[in-house]
Coordinates of C-alpha atoms in Angstrom, one line a residue:
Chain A
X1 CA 97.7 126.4 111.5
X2 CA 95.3 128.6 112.9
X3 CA 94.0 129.0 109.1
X4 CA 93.6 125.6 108.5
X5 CA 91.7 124.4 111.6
X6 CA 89.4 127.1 110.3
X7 CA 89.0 126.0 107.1
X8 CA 88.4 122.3 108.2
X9 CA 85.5 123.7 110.9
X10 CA 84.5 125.6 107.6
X11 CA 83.9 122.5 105.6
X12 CA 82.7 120.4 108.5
X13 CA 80.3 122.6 109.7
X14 CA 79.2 123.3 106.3
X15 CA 78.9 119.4 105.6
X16 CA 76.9 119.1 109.3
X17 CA 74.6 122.0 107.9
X18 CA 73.9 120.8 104.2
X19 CA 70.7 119.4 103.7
X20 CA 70.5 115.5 103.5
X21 CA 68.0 116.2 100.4
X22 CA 71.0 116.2 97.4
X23 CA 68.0 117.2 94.5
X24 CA 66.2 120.3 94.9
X25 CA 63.2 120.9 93.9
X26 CA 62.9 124.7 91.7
X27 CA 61.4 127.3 92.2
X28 CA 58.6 126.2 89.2
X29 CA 57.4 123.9 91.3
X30 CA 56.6 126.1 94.2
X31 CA 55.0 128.1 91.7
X32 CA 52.9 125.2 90.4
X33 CA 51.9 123.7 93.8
X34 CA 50.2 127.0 94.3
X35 CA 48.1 125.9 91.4
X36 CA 47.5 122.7 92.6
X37 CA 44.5 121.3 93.8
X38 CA 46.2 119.3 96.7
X39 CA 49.5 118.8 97.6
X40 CA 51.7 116.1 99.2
X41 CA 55.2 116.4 100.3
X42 CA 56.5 113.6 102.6
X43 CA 60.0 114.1 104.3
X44 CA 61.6 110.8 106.2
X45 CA 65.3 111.4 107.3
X46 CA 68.0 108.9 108.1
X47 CA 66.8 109.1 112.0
X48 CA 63.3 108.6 111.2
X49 CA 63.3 105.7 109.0
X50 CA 66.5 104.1 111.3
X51 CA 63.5 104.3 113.7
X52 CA 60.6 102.9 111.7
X53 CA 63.1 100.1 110.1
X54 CA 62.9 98.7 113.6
X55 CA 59.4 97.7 113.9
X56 CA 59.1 96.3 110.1
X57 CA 59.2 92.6 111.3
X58 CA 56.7 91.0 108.6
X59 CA 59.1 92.2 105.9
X60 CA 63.6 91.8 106.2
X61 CA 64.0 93.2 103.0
X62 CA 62.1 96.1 103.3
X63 CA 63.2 96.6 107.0
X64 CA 67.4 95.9 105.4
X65 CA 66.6 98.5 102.7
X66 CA 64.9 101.3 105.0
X67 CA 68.0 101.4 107.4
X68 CA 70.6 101.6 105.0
X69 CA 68.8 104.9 103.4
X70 CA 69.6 108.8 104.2
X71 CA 66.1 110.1 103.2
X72 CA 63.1 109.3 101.5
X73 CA 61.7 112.9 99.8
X74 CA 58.0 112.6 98.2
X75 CA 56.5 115.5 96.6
X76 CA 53.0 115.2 94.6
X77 CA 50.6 117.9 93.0
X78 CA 47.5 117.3 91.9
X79 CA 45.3 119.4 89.7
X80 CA 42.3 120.5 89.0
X81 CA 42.4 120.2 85.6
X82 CA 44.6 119.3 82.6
X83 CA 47.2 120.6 81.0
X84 CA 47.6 123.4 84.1
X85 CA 51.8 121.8 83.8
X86 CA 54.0 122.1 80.9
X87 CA 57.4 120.0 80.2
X88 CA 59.3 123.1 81.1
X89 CA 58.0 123.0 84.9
X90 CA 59.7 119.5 85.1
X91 CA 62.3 120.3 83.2
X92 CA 64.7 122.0 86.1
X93 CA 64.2 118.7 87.9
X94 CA 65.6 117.1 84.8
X95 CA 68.2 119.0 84.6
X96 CA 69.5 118.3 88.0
X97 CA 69.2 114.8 86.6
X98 CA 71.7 115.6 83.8
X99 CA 75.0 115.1 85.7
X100 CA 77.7 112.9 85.3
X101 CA 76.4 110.5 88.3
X102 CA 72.5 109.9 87.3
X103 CA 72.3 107.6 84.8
X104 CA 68.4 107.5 83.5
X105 CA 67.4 103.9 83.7
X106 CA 64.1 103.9 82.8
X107 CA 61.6 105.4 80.6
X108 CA 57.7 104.8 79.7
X109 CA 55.1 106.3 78.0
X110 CA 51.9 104.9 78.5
X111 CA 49.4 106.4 75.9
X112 CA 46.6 104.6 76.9
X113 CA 46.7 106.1 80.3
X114 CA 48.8 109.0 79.2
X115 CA 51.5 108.3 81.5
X116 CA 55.0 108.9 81.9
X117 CA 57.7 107.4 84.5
X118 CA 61.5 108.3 84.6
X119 CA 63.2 106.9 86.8
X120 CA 67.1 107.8 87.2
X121 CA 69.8 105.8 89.1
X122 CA 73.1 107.5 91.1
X123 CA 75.9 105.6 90.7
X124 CA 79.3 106.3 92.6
X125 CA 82.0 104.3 91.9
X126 CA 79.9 101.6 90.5
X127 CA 78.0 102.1 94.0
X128 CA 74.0 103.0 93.3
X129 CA 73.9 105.8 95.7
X130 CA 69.9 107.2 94.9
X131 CA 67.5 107.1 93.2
X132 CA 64.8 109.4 91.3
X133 CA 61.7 108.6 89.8
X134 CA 59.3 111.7 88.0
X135 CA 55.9 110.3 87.7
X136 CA 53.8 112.8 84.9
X137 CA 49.6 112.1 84.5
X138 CA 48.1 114.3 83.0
X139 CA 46.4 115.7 86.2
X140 CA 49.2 114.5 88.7
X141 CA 53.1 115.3 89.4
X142 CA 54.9 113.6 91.3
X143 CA 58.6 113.4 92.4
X144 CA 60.6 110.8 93.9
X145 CA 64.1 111.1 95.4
X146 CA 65.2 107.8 97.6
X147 CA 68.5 109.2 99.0
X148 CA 71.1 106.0 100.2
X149 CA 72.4 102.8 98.7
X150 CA 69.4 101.3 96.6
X151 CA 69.1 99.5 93.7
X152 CA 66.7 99.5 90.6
X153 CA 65.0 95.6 92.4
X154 CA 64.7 97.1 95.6
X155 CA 61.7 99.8 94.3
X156 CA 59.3 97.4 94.1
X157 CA 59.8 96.7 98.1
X158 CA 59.0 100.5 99.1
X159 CA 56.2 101.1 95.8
X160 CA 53.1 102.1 98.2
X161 CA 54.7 103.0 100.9
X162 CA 55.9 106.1 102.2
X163 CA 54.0 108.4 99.8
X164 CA 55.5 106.8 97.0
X165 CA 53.3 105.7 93.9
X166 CA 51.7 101.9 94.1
X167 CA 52.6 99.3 91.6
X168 CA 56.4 100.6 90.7
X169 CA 58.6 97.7 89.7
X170 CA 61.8 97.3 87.5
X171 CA 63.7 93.6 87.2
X172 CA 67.5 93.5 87.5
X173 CA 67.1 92.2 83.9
X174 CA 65.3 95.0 82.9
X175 CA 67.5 97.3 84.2
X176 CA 70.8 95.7 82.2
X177 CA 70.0 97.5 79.3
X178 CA 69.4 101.6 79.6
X179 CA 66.1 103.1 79.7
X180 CA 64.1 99.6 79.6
X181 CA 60.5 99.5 80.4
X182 CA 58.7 99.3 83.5
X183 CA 56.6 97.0 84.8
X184 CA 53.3 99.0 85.6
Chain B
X1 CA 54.2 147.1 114.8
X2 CA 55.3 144.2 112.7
X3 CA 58.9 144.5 113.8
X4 CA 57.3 144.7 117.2
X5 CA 55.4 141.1 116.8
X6 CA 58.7 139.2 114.7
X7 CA 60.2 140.2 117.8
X8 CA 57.8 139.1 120.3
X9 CA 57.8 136.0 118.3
X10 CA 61.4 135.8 118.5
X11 CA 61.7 135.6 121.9
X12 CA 58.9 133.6 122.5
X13 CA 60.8 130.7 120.6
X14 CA 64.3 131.9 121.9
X15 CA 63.0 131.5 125.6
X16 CA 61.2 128.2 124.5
X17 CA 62.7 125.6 127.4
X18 CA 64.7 122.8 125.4
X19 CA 61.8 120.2 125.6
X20 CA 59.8 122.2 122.5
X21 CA 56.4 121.0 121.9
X22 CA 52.6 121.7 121.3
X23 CA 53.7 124.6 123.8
X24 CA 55.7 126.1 121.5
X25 CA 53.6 126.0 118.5
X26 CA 50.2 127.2 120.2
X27 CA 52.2 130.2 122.1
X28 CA 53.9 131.1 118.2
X29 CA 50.2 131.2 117.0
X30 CA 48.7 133.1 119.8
X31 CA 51.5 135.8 119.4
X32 CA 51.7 135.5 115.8
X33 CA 47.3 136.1 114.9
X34 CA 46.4 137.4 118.5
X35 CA 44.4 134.1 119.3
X36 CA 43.5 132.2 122.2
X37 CA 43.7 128.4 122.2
X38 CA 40.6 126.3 123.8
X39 CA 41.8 123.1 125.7
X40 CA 39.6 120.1 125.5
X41 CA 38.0 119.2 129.2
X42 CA 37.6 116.0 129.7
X43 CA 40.4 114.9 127.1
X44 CA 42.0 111.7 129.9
X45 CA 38.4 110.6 129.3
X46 CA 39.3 109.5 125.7
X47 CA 42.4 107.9 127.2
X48 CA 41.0 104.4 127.6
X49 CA 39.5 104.1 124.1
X50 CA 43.5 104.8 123.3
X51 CA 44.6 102.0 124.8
X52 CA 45.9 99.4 122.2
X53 CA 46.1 101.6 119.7
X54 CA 49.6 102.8 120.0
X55 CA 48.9 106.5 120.5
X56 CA 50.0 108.0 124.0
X57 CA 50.3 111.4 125.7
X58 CA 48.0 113.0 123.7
X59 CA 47.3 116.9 124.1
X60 CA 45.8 119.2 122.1
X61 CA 44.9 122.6 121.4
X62 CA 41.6 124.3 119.2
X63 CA 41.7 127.6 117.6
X64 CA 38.3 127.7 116.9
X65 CA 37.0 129.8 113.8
X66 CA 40.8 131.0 112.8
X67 CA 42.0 129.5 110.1
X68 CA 45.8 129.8 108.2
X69 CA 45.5 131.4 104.8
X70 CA 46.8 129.5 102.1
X71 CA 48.8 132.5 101.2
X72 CA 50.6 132.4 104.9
X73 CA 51.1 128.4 105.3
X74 CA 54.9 128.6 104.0
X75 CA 56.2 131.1 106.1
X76 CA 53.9 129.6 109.1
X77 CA 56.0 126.1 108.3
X78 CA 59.0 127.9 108.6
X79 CA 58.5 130.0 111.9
X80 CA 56.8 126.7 113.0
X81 CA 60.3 124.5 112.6
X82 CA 62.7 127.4 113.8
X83 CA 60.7 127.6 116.9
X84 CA 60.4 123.8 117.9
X85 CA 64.4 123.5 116.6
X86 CA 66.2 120.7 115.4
X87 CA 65.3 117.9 117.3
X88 CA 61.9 118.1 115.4
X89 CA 62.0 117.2 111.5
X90 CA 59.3 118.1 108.9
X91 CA 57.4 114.7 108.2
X92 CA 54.5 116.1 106.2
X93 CA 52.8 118.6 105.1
X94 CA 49.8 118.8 102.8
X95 CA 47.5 121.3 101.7
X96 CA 44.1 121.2 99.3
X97 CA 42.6 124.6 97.8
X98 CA 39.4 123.0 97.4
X99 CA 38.8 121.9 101.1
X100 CA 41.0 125.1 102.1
X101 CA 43.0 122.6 104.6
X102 CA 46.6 122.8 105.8
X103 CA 48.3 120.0 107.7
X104 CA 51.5 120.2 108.8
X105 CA 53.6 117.1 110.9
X106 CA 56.7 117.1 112.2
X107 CA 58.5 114.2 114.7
X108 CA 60.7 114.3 116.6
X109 CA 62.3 110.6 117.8
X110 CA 63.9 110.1 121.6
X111 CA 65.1 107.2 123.3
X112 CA 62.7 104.4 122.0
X113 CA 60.0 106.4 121.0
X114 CA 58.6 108.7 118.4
X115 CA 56.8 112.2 119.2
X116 CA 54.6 113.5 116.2
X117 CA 52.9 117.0 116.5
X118 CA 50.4 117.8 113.9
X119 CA 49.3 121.5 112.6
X120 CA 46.0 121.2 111.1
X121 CA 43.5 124.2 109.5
X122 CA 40.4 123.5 108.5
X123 CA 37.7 125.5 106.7
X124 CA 35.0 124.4 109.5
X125 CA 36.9 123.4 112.1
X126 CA 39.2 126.2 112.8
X127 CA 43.0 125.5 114.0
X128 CA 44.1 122.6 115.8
X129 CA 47.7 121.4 117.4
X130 CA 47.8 118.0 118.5
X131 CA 51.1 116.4 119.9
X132 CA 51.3 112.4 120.8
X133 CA 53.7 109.7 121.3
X134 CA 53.4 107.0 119.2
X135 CA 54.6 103.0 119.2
X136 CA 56.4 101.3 116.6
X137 CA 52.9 100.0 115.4
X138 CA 51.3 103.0 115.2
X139 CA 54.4 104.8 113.8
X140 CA 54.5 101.7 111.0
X141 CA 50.8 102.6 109.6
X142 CA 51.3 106.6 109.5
X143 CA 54.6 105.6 107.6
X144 CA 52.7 103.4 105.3
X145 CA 50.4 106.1 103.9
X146 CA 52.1 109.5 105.4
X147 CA 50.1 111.7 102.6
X148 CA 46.8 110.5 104.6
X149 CA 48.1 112.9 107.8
X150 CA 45.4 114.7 107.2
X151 CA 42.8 112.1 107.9
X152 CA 44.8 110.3 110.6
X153 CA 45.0 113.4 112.6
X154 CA 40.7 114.0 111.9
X155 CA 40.4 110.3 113.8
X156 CA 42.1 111.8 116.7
X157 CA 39.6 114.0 117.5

């Protein structure tokens, strides 16, 4: 009995202690924010946006989807000059992106501005449970991880907000089909 | 003699009361680079140029000419948040080589309203520690454009 009680304040205390963050970001990108000319990381927890949800009158959708979400993560880097990240500093990021519950949505290369967005979806249970998006420019990183219940229409109510890149969209209709385009 | 200042540092945020604060922070920097903090006189004078603008209860701290090294900003964040403790959760924290500025913000939300202490280092300016209470207006705008911390906290002063 005695064993057992332990082992459930095991796992509870361990689930109490685990970060709310489910993606981490590697150790490469550590590394490469030391080479970066600035850098951005934004952290908003349950508690936080709970609190900020309250005071977003002009806007119920927004204010709907900011309350039902665990965390909003931002990290950006932004260099000096080109070419000072390769594929294989993103790469652990995608990797994490790889399991069975991340389903990768959308995809765009945009040569003329030599762009690339990813954006990935967590489904559960036929439940969207997260969502990343992995913004490359050719001078700029950045990474995206909206922790909660959100789905691919909803982006386009917290693009620009929150540290998270302006003019992000993606239709319901877009999203039926696997990695569709984007609107940018 | 570094064992000696982790553990002066150690106590100093174990014997921190349970309201943590600007306190905290400015009493981990003095022990931790052998600084003094310089208070602003006349800082209520600001106070009514504050009013309507959502930011209350403002107090801050200058570390004139010290600055954080880039090299020392992540395990300053760390001490930083062990020292304040939990109630207090990393909002943001921004950095640029070229300027050689360092921002770090944490919150901390009670009752109906939202704490923010800020962490700034500046080439010119030196160190500064700023805490303030802010409304739900004031709370909306920083969480529209959180990455602009940096310049937010500048206005302040």
């Amino acid at each position: 009995m005695k064993r057992t009680l332990l082992s459930v304040s095991i796992v509870v205390a361990a689930a109490i202690c685990a970060p709310a963050q489910t993606i981490k970001v590697p150790e490469s990108w550590d590394k490469l924010a030391a080479k970066a000319d600035d850098v951005v990381n934004v952290s908003l927890d349950k508690k936080m946006l709970q609190f900020a949800s309250k005071f977003m009158e002009e806007d119920e959708n927004e204010k709907h989807l900011v309350s039902k979400l665990n965390g909003i993560y931002v990290h950006s880097l932004e260099f000096k000059n080109e070419g000072e990240f390769t594929e294989s500093d993103v790469d652990p990021i995608r990797t994490q992106l790889q399991g069975p519950e991340w389903i990768h949505i959308v995809d765009v290369h945009n040569k003329t501005e030599r762009e690339n967005v990813v954006i990935y979806l967590k489904m559960v249970n036929n439940q969207s449970l997260g969502m990343a998006i992995l913004v490359e420019e050719p001078k700029e990183l950045t990474f995206v991880h909206l922790d909660g219940p959100i789905s691919p229409g909803d982006l386009s109510d917290l693009s620009g907000s929150f540290g998270i890149p302006k003019n992000l969209h993606v239709s319901e209709k877009e999203t039926s089909k696997p990695k569709a385009e984007i609107k940018k | 003699m570094k064992f000696l200042c982790l553990a002066v540092i150690f106590i100093s945020c174990a014997s921190a009361s349970a309201e943590t604060g600007i306190n905290t922070v400015v009493r981990l920097l003095e022990v931790r680079y052998s600084v003094r903090q310089h208070g602003i006189p006349g800082l209520w004078l600001a106070k009514p140029f504050m009013i309507g603008s959502g930011v209350s209860g403002m107090k801050v701290a200058e570390f004139p000419k010290f600055r954080v090294l880039a090299r020392d900003t992540y395990s300053l964040r760390q001490q930083v948040e062990k020292c304040l403790g939990p109630e207090w959760h990393p909002f943001v924290e921004e950095w640029s080589k070229a300027y050689g500025e360092w921002s770090l913000v944490v919150t901390k939300a009670k009752d109906q309203r939202i704490s923010m202490l800020i962490v700034t280092s500046e080439h010119e300016d030196g160190v500064t520690v700023i805490q303030l209470n802010l409304s739900g207006r004031a709370l909306r705008e920083w969480v529209d454009e959180p990455e602009s911390a940096k310049h937010n906290s500048a206005s302040l002063r």
